[in-house]
């Protein structure tokens, strides 16, 4: 791999930075926005915690440390992935570096705020189920801390080398490491391993998205050549003058799209873990979604009776169980269906209905019961997700009834407060502004042997934007870094510009080693943290 050290003194980016600066007004505006964002976060968090009365300040201390580490991951994520969005507009002189970074940060912010949360919770489903259910226990905290610290360490290491490594890849590797270590620590109990099916699904998205980026950008670049005959599109920028207006508008638009897509997808990867932290430290405030209305609860009560009746059709009358919780946990973990599973499902549905209807609203469920109700809802939701594939043959009509019921469960447990999105967006933006230069230089100067042309930049970013938004629609995490850098390489190959094999080799090595390295780091950290926590 290339020697890290500092940015190359002859970098084109260095020359541009000498001629521009954010200016005093820019710094003041950014400072005011940052203060406003922090003020909003603190006020909303204080409001959420206003009715929480812990016996000591330790939960608050633990919450502060955990949030700091979680937002640290998003801060480092900004070094890598957000920086990719601005490389093309900087190297085509469409925007000045500081303007590009602020503009990208703004659209990342919008992307994070409008994200659905689907990606956040698809990442959570990769974790061992009993650690999710016991997130307020010592092993749950050990899991979260191990995941985040390992991801931060590996991301910092690859950033220091100037390598566009994938934060998504890093997070998946960290999850695998925790899952395998958890299996080794607790034995083959059936509830301690990695959800390999979900890992495979996510890993396929991470594997194929760079190939889509490479091939898609190459094809789009060739289509540009066929459809648009303006020779300026296919020439390297001359001097530091901006491109013609329509070319500049296209490049700024693609930068905007990639930034928005990055925020809507990559910005979610830490959100799910932040929610686990909140549930683990202050379950009274965050175990259940207190924004669910009373009318929705009343509808849920009626639907619960319907679901219980439907499940009864699949229950063996000769089946007996002692405790429904472990039965559902066993099914969700092992995917092994038994007659006891349906009986456990019906009992848990009835228990949830009784608890919710008794108190009339989720925010009125007693504090000491909120975590338990959340766990019951989570297990039922996951059971209903898996039943069509691993359970008995269920009619299409019954599947619709299950889906309607599951929707309420997910609204009640899989939610993300707006202040969490704001915090993640600020962390991403700050990370970009602090560490963007290394990755931008790699993408802009070290992938191809010639300067990036306007058509190449537009092709790479258009494909990256569409790929990331498509993955977001399916709730799949993908790497902005790998999609965009592969897209740049694809346009260089299509243009026969030549590729810098040393850079591509380093990126490929980082891609290959990220998963095992992150897994090893998180596994070791999880083992170490478990030595010091109360089980």
CSV table of C-alpha atoms in Angstrom, one decimal, residues 180-517:
chain,number,residue,atom,x,y,z
A,180,UNK,CA,-19.2,-15.3,16.2
A,181,UNK,CA,-17.6,-14.3,19.6
A,182,UNK,CA,-21.0,-14.5,21.3
A,183,UNK,CA,-21.4,-18.0,19.8
A,184,UNK,CA,-18.0,-19.1,21.2
A,185,UNK,CA,-18.7,-17.6,24.6
A,186,UNK,CA,-22.1,-19.1,25.1
A,187,UNK,CA,-21.9,-22.3,23.0
A,188,UNK,CA,-24.2,-23.6,20.3
A,189,UNK,CA,-27.4,-22.8,22.3
A,190,UNK,CA,-29.3,-22.0,19.1
A,191,UNK,CA,-29.7,-18.3,20.2
A,192,UNK,CA,-26.1,-17.1,20.1
A,193,UNK,CA,-24.9,-17.0,16.6
A,194,UNK,CA,-24.9,-14.8,13.5
A,195,UNK,CA,-28.0,-14.4,11.3
A,196,UNK,CA,-26.2,-15.6,8.3
A,197,UNK,CA,-29.2,-15.3,6.0
A,198,UNK,CA,-29.4,-11.6,6.7
A,199,UNK,CA,-25.7,-11.2,6.5
A,200,UNK,CA,-25.6,-12.9,3.1
A,201,UNK,CA,-28.4,-10.6,1.9
A,202,UNK,CA,-26.6,-7.5,3.0
A,203,UNK,CA,-23.2,-8.7,1.8
A,204,UNK,CA,-24.6,-9.4,-1.7
A,205,UNK,CA,-25.7,-5.7,-1.8
A,206,UNK,CA,-22.2,-4.6,-0.7
A,207,UNK,CA,-20.5,-7.0,-3.2
A,208,UNK,CA,-22.6,-6.2,-6.3
A,209,UNK,CA,-23.0,-2.5,-5.9
A,210,UNK,CA,-19.4,-1.6,-6.8
A,211,UNK,CA,-19.8,-3.8,-9.9
A,212,UNK,CA,-23.0,-1.9,-10.8
A,213,UNK,CA,-21.1,1.3,-10.2
A,214,UNK,CA,-18.2,0.3,-12.5
A,215,UNK,CA,-20.3,-1.2,-15.4
A,216,UNK,CA,-23.1,1.4,-15.1
A,217,UNK,CA,-20.8,4.4,-15.2
A,218,UNK,CA,-18.8,3.0,-18.1
A,219,UNK,CA,-22.0,2.3,-20.1
A,220,UNK,CA,-23.5,5.8,-19.2
A,221,UNK,CA,-20.2,7.5,-20.2
A,222,UNK,CA,-20.3,5.7,-23.6
A,223,UNK,CA,-24.0,6.8,-24.0
A,224,UNK,CA,-23.0,10.4,-23.3
A,225,UNK,CA,-20.4,10.1,-26.2
A,226,UNK,CA,-23.1,8.9,-28.5
A,227,UNK,CA,-25.8,11.4,-27.5
A,228,UNK,CA,-23.9,14.5,-26.7
A,229,UNK,CA,-21.4,15.7,-29.2
A,230,UNK,CA,-20.0,18.7,-27.3
A,231,UNK,CA,-16.3,18.0,-27.2
A,232,UNK,CA,-15.8,20.1,-24.1
A,233,UNK,CA,-17.6,17.3,-22.1
A,234,UNK,CA,-14.8,14.8,-22.9
A,235,UNK,CA,-11.8,17.1,-22.2
A,236,UNK,CA,-10.0,17.7,-19.0
A,237,UNK,CA,-10.7,21.1,-17.5
A,238,UNK,CA,-8.4,23.9,-18.7
A,239,UNK,CA,-7.0,26.0,-16.0
A,240,UNK,CA,-9.3,26.6,-13.1
A,241,UNK,CA,-12.2,28.2,-15.0
A,242,UNK,CA,-15.6,26.5,-14.3
A,243,UNK,CA,-17.2,24.5,-17.1
A,244,UNK,CA,-20.0,25.8,-19.4
A,245,UNK,CA,-23.3,26.5,-17.5
A,246,UNK,CA,-25.3,23.4,-18.5
A,247,UNK,CA,-22.3,21.1,-17.7
A,248,UNK,CA,-21.7,22.8,-14.4
A,249,UNK,CA,-25.4,22.5,-13.5
A,250,UNK,CA,-25.4,18.8,-14.3
A,251,UNK,CA,-22.3,18.2,-12.1
A,252,UNK,CA,-23.7,20.2,-9.2
A,253,UNK,CA,-27.0,18.3,-9.6
A,254,UNK,CA,-25.3,14.9,-9.4
A,255,UNK,CA,-23.2,16.0,-6.4
A,256,UNK,CA,-26.5,17.1,-4.8
A,257,UNK,CA,-28.1,13.7,-5.6
A,258,UNK,CA,-25.2,11.6,-4.3
A,259,UNK,CA,-25.0,13.7,-1.1
A,260,UNK,CA,-28.8,13.3,-0.5
A,261,UNK,CA,-28.6,9.5,-1.3
A,262,UNK,CA,-25.6,9.1,1.0
A,263,UNK,CA,-27.5,10.8,3.9
A,264,UNK,CA,-30.6,8.7,3.3
A,265,UNK,CA,-28.6,5.4,3.2
A,266,UNK,CA,-25.3,5.6,5.0
A,267,UNK,CA,-26.6,8.1,7.6
A,268,UNK,CA,-28.9,5.4,8.9
A,269,UNK,CA,-26.2,2.8,9.7
A,270,UNK,CA,-25.5,4.3,13.1
A,271,UNK,CA,-29.1,5.2,13.9
A,272,UNK,CA,-30.1,1.7,14.7
A,273,UNK,CA,-27.3,1.3,17.1
A,274,UNK,CA,-28.1,4.7,18.7
A,275,UNK,CA,-31.6,3.5,19.2
A,276,UNK,CA,-30.3,0.3,20.9
A,277,UNK,CA,-28.2,2.6,23.2
A,278,UNK,CA,-31.3,4.7,24.1
A,279,UNK,CA,-33.4,1.6,24.7
A,280,UNK,CA,-30.6,0.1,26.9
A,281,UNK,CA,-29.9,3.1,29.0
A,282,UNK,CA,-33.3,4.8,29.3
A,283,UNK,CA,-35.9,2.3,28.3
A,284,UNK,CA,-38.7,4.3,30.0
A,285,UNK,CA,-38.3,7.0,27.3
A,286,UNK,CA,-37.3,5.0,24.2
A,287,UNK,CA,-38.3,1.3,24.5
A,288,UNK,CA,-41.7,2.1,23.0
A,289,UNK,CA,-42.8,4.9,20.6
A,290,UNK,CA,-44.8,7.3,22.7
A,291,UNK,CA,-45.9,9.1,19.6
A,292,UNK,CA,-48.3,6.3,18.7
A,293,UNK,CA,-51.7,7.8,19.2
A,294,UNK,CA,-54.6,6.5,21.4
A,295,UNK,CA,-56.7,5.9,18.3
A,296,UNK,CA,-54.0,3.8,16.8
A,297,UNK,CA,-53.8,1.8,20.1
A,298,UNK,CA,-57.6,1.2,19.9
A,299,UNK,CA,-57.3,-0.1,16.3
A,300,UNK,CA,-54.4,-2.3,17.4
A,301,UNK,CA,-56.6,-3.9,20.1
A,302,UNK,CA,-59.2,-4.8,17.6
A,303,UNK,CA,-56.7,-6.2,15.1
A,304,UNK,CA,-55.0,-8.2,17.9
A,305,UNK,CA,-58.2,-10.2,18.5
A,306,UNK,CA,-58.3,-10.9,14.8
A,307,UNK,CA,-54.7,-12.0,14.7
A,308,UNK,CA,-55.1,-14.2,17.7
A,309,UNK,CA,-58.0,-16.0,16.0
A,310,UNK,CA,-56.0,-16.5,12.8
A,311,UNK,CA,-53.0,-17.9,14.7
A,312,UNK,CA,-55.4,-20.3,16.5
A,313,UNK,CA,-56.1,-22.0,13.1
A,314,UNK,CA,-52.4,-23.1,13.0
A,315,UNK,CA,-52.1,-24.3,16.7
A,316,UNK,CA,-52.0,-28.0,17.5
A,317,UNK,CA,-54.5,-28.5,20.3
A,318,UNK,CA,-52.2,-31.1,21.9
A,319,UNK,CA,-49.3,-28.6,22.2
A,320,UNK,CA,-48.2,-27.3,25.6
A,321,UNK,CA,-45.5,-24.8,26.5
A,322,UNK,CA,-44.1,-23.4,29.7
A,323,UNK,CA,-43.0,-19.9,28.5
A,324,UNK,CA,-43.8,-18.3,25.2
A,325,UNK,CA,-40.8,-15.9,25.1
A,326,UNK,CA,-38.0,-18.6,24.9
A,327,UNK,CA,-40.0,-20.5,22.2
A,328,UNK,CA,-40.2,-17.4,20.0
A,329,UNK,CA,-36.6,-16.5,20.6
A,330,UNK,CA,-35.6,-20.0,19.6
A,331,UNK,CA,-37.5,-19.8,16.4
A,332,UNK,CA,-36.2,-16.3,15.5
A,333,UNK,CA,-32.6,-17.4,16.2
A,334,UNK,CA,-32.5,-20.9,14.7
A,335,UNK,CA,-35.3,-20.6,12.0
A,336,UNK,CA,-36.4,-24.1,13.3
A,337,UNK,CA,-40.2,-24.3,13.4
A,338,UNK,CA,-41.9,-26.5,15.9
A,339,UNK,CA,-45.6,-26.9,16.8
A,340,UNK,CA,-44.9,-24.9,20.0
A,341,UNK,CA,-44.0,-21.9,17.9
A,342,UNK,CA,-47.6,-21.1,16.9
A,343,UNK,CA,-48.9,-21.6,20.5
A,344,UNK,CA,-46.1,-19.3,21.8
A,345,UNK,CA,-47.0,-16.7,19.1
A,346,UNK,CA,-50.7,-16.7,20.1
A,347,UNK,CA,-50.0,-16.4,23.8
A,348,UNK,CA,-47.6,-13.5,23.2
A,349,UNK,CA,-50.1,-11.7,20.9
A,350,UNK,CA,-52.7,-12.0,23.7
A,351,UNK,CA,-50.2,-10.8,26.3
A,352,UNK,CA,-49.3,-7.7,24.2
A,353,UNK,CA,-53.0,-7.0,23.6
A,354,UNK,CA,-53.8,-7.2,27.3
A,355,UNK,CA,-50.9,-5.0,28.4
A,356,UNK,CA,-51.5,-2.3,25.8
A,357,UNK,CA,-55.3,-2.2,26.2
A,358,UNK,CA,-55.0,-2.2,30.0
A,359,UNK,CA,-53.1,1.1,29.9
A,360,UNK,CA,-54.7,2.6,26.8
A,361,UNK,CA,-51.5,4.2,25.4
A,362,UNK,CA,-47.9,3.1,25.0
A,363,UNK,CA,-46.6,6.1,27.1
A,364,UNK,CA,-48.7,4.9,30.0
A,365,UNK,CA,-47.2,1.4,30.2
A,366,UNK,CA,-45.4,1.3,33.5
A,367,UNK,CA,-41.6,2.1,33.3
A,368,UNK,CA,-40.6,-1.3,34.6
A,369,UNK,CA,-42.7,-3.0,31.9
A,370,UNK,CA,-41.7,-1.0,28.8
A,371,UNK,CA,-38.6,-3.1,27.9
A,372,UNK,CA,-40.6,-6.3,28.3
A,373,UNK,CA,-43.4,-5.1,26.1
A,374,UNK,CA,-40.9,-3.9,23.5
A,375,UNK,CA,-39.1,-7.3,23.5
A,376,UNK,CA,-42.5,-9.1,23.1
A,377,UNK,CA,-43.4,-6.9,20.1
A,378,UNK,CA,-39.9,-7.4,18.6
A,379,UNK,CA,-40.2,-11.2,18.8
A,380,UNK,CA,-43.7,-11.3,17.4
A,381,UNK,CA,-42.7,-9.0,14.5
A,382,UNK,CA,-39.7,-11.1,13.6
A,383,UNK,CA,-41.6,-14.3,14.0
A,384,UNK,CA,-44.3,-13.0,11.5
A,385,UNK,CA,-41.5,-12.0,9.1
A,386,UNK,CA,-40.0,-15.5,9.1
A,387,UNK,CA,-43.1,-17.6,9.3
A,388,UNK,CA,-44.0,-17.6,5.6
A,389,UNK,CA,-40.6,-19.1,4.8
A,390,UNK,CA,-39.9,-21.4,7.7
A,391,UNK,CA,-43.3,-22.1,9.2
A,392,UNK,CA,-46.5,-23.8,8.0
A,393,UNK,CA,-48.3,-22.9,4.8
A,394,UNK,CA,-50.1,-19.7,5.5
A,395,UNK,CA,-52.9,-18.4,3.3
A,396,UNK,CA,-52.5,-15.1,1.4
A,397,UNK,CA,-55.4,-13.6,3.4
A,398,UNK,CA,-53.8,-14.5,6.7
A,399,UNK,CA,-50.5,-13.1,5.5
A,400,UNK,CA,-52.2,-9.7,4.9
A,401,UNK,CA,-53.7,-9.8,8.4
A,402,UNK,CA,-50.2,-10.6,9.9
A,403,UNK,CA,-48.7,-7.8,7.8
A,404,UNK,CA,-51.2,-5.2,9.1
A,405,UNK,CA,-50.5,-6.3,12.7
A,406,UNK,CA,-46.8,-6.3,12.1
A,407,UNK,CA,-47.0,-2.8,10.8
A,408,UNK,CA,-48.2,-1.5,14.2
A,409,UNK,CA,-45.6,-3.5,16.1
A,410,UNK,CA,-42.8,-2.0,13.9
A,411,UNK,CA,-44.2,1.6,14.4
A,412,UNK,CA,-44.1,1.0,18.1
A,413,UNK,CA,-40.6,-0.3,18.3
A,414,UNK,CA,-38.7,0.6,15.2
A,415,UNK,CA,-38.8,4.4,15.3
A,416,UNK,CA,-36.1,7.1,15.2
A,417,UNK,CA,-36.7,10.5,16.9
A,418,UNK,CA,-36.0,13.5,14.8
A,419,UNK,CA,-33.2,14.7,17.2
A,420,UNK,CA,-31.3,11.5,16.5
A,421,UNK,CA,-31.4,12.2,12.8
A,422,UNK,CA,-30.2,15.8,13.4
A,423,UNK,CA,-27.4,14.5,15.6
A,424,UNK,CA,-26.2,12.0,13.0
A,425,UNK,CA,-26.4,14.6,10.2
A,426,UNK,CA,-24.3,17.1,12.2
A,427,UNK,CA,-21.7,14.3,13.0
A,428,UNK,CA,-21.5,13.4,9.3
A,429,UNK,CA,-21.1,17.0,8.3
A,430,UNK,CA,-18.4,17.7,10.8
A,431,UNK,CA,-16.5,14.6,9.8
A,432,UNK,CA,-16.6,15.6,6.2
A,433,UNK,CA,-15.3,19.1,6.9
A,434,UNK,CA,-12.5,17.8,9.1
A,435,UNK,CA,-11.2,14.9,7.0
A,436,UNK,CA,-12.5,15.2,3.5
A,437,UNK,CA,-9.2,16.0,1.7
A,438,UNK,CA,-7.5,12.6,1.8
A,439,UNK,CA,-10.3,10.7,0.2
A,440,UNK,CA,-11.1,13.4,-2.3
A,441,UNK,CA,-7.5,13.4,-3.5
A,442,UNK,CA,-7.6,9.6,-4.0
A,443,UNK,CA,-10.8,9.7,-6.0
A,444,UNK,CA,-9.9,12.8,-8.0
A,445,UNK,CA,-6.2,12.2,-8.8
A,446,UNK,CA,-5.2,8.6,-8.0
A,447,UNK,CA,-7.8,6.3,-9.8
A,448,UNK,CA,-7.2,7.3,-13.4
A,449,UNK,CA,-4.0,8.3,-15.2
A,450,UNK,CA,-5.6,11.4,-16.7
A,451,UNK,CA,-7.6,14.2,-15.2
A,452,UNK,CA,-11.3,13.6,-14.6
A,453,UNK,CA,-13.4,15.0,-17.5
A,454,UNK,CA,-16.9,16.5,-17.1
A,455,UNK,CA,-18.7,13.5,-18.6
A,456,UNK,CA,-16.7,11.1,-16.5
A,457,UNK,CA,-17.6,12.9,-13.3
A,458,UNK,CA,-21.3,13.2,-14.2
A,459,UNK,CA,-21.5,9.5,-15.2
A,460,UNK,CA,-19.9,8.2,-12.0
A,461,UNK,CA,-22.1,10.4,-9.8
A,462,UNK,CA,-25.4,9.7,-11.6
A,463,UNK,CA,-24.9,6.0,-11.4
A,464,UNK,CA,-23.8,6.3,-7.7
A,465,UNK,CA,-26.9,8.4,-6.9
A,466,UNK,CA,-29.3,5.9,-8.6
A,467,UNK,CA,-27.7,2.8,-7.1
A,468,UNK,CA,-27.8,4.2,-3.5
A,469,UNK,CA,-31.3,5.4,-3.8
A,470,UNK,CA,-32.5,2.1,-5.2
A,471,UNK,CA,-30.7,0.2,-2.3
A,472,UNK,CA,-32.4,2.7,0.2
A,473,UNK,CA,-35.8,1.8,-1.3
A,474,UNK,CA,-35.1,-1.9,-0.5
A,475,UNK,CA,-33.7,-1.2,3.0
A,476,UNK,CA,-30.2,-2.4,2.0
A,477,UNK,CA,-27.0,-0.7,3.1
A,478,UNK,CA,-24.5,0.0,0.3
A,479,UNK,CA,-21.2,1.8,0.2
A,480,UNK,CA,-21.1,5.2,-1.3
A,481,UNK,CA,-17.3,5.0,-1.3
A,482,UNK,CA,-17.2,1.8,-3.4
A,483,UNK,CA,-20.0,2.7,-5.7
A,484,UNK,CA,-18.5,6.1,-6.6
A,485,UNK,CA,-14.8,5.1,-6.8
A,486,UNK,CA,-15.8,2.1,-8.9
A,487,UNK,CA,-17.8,4.4,-11.1
A,488,UNK,CA,-14.8,6.7,-11.7
A,489,UNK,CA,-12.7,3.7,-12.5
A,490,UNK,CA,-15.4,2.5,-15.0
A,491,UNK,CA,-15.4,5.8,-16.8
A,492,UNK,CA,-11.6,5.7,-17.0
A,493,UNK,CA,-11.7,2.2,-18.5
A,494,UNK,CA,-14.5,3.2,-21.0
A,495,UNK,CA,-12.5,6.2,-22.1
A,496,UNK,CA,-9.3,4.2,-22.3
A,497,UNK,CA,-7.7,6.8,-20.0
A,498,UNK,CA,-5.7,4.2,-18.1
A,499,UNK,CA,-6.0,3.2,-14.4
A,500,UNK,CA,-3.5,3.6,-11.6
A,501,UNK,CA,-3.2,0.0,-10.7
A,502,UNK,CA,-1.4,0.7,-7.4
A,503,UNK,CA,-4.4,2.7,-6.2
A,504,UNK,CA,-6.9,0.1,-7.4
A,505,UNK,CA,-4.9,-2.6,-5.7
A,506,UNK,CA,-4.9,-0.7,-2.4
A,507,UNK,CA,-8.6,-0.1,-2.6
A,508,UNK,CA,-9.2,-3.8,-3.5
A,509,UNK,CA,-7.0,-4.9,-0.6
A,510,UNK,CA,-8.9,-2.6,1.8
A,511,UNK,CA,-12.2,-4.1,0.5
A,512,UNK,CA,-10.9,-7.6,1.0
A,513,UNK,CA,-9.4,-7.1,4.5
A,514,UNK,CA,-12.1,-4.7,5.9
A,515,UNK,CA,-14.6,-7.5,6.8
A,516,UNK,CA,-12.2,-9.9,8.5
A,517,UNK,CA,-10.2,-7.1,10.2
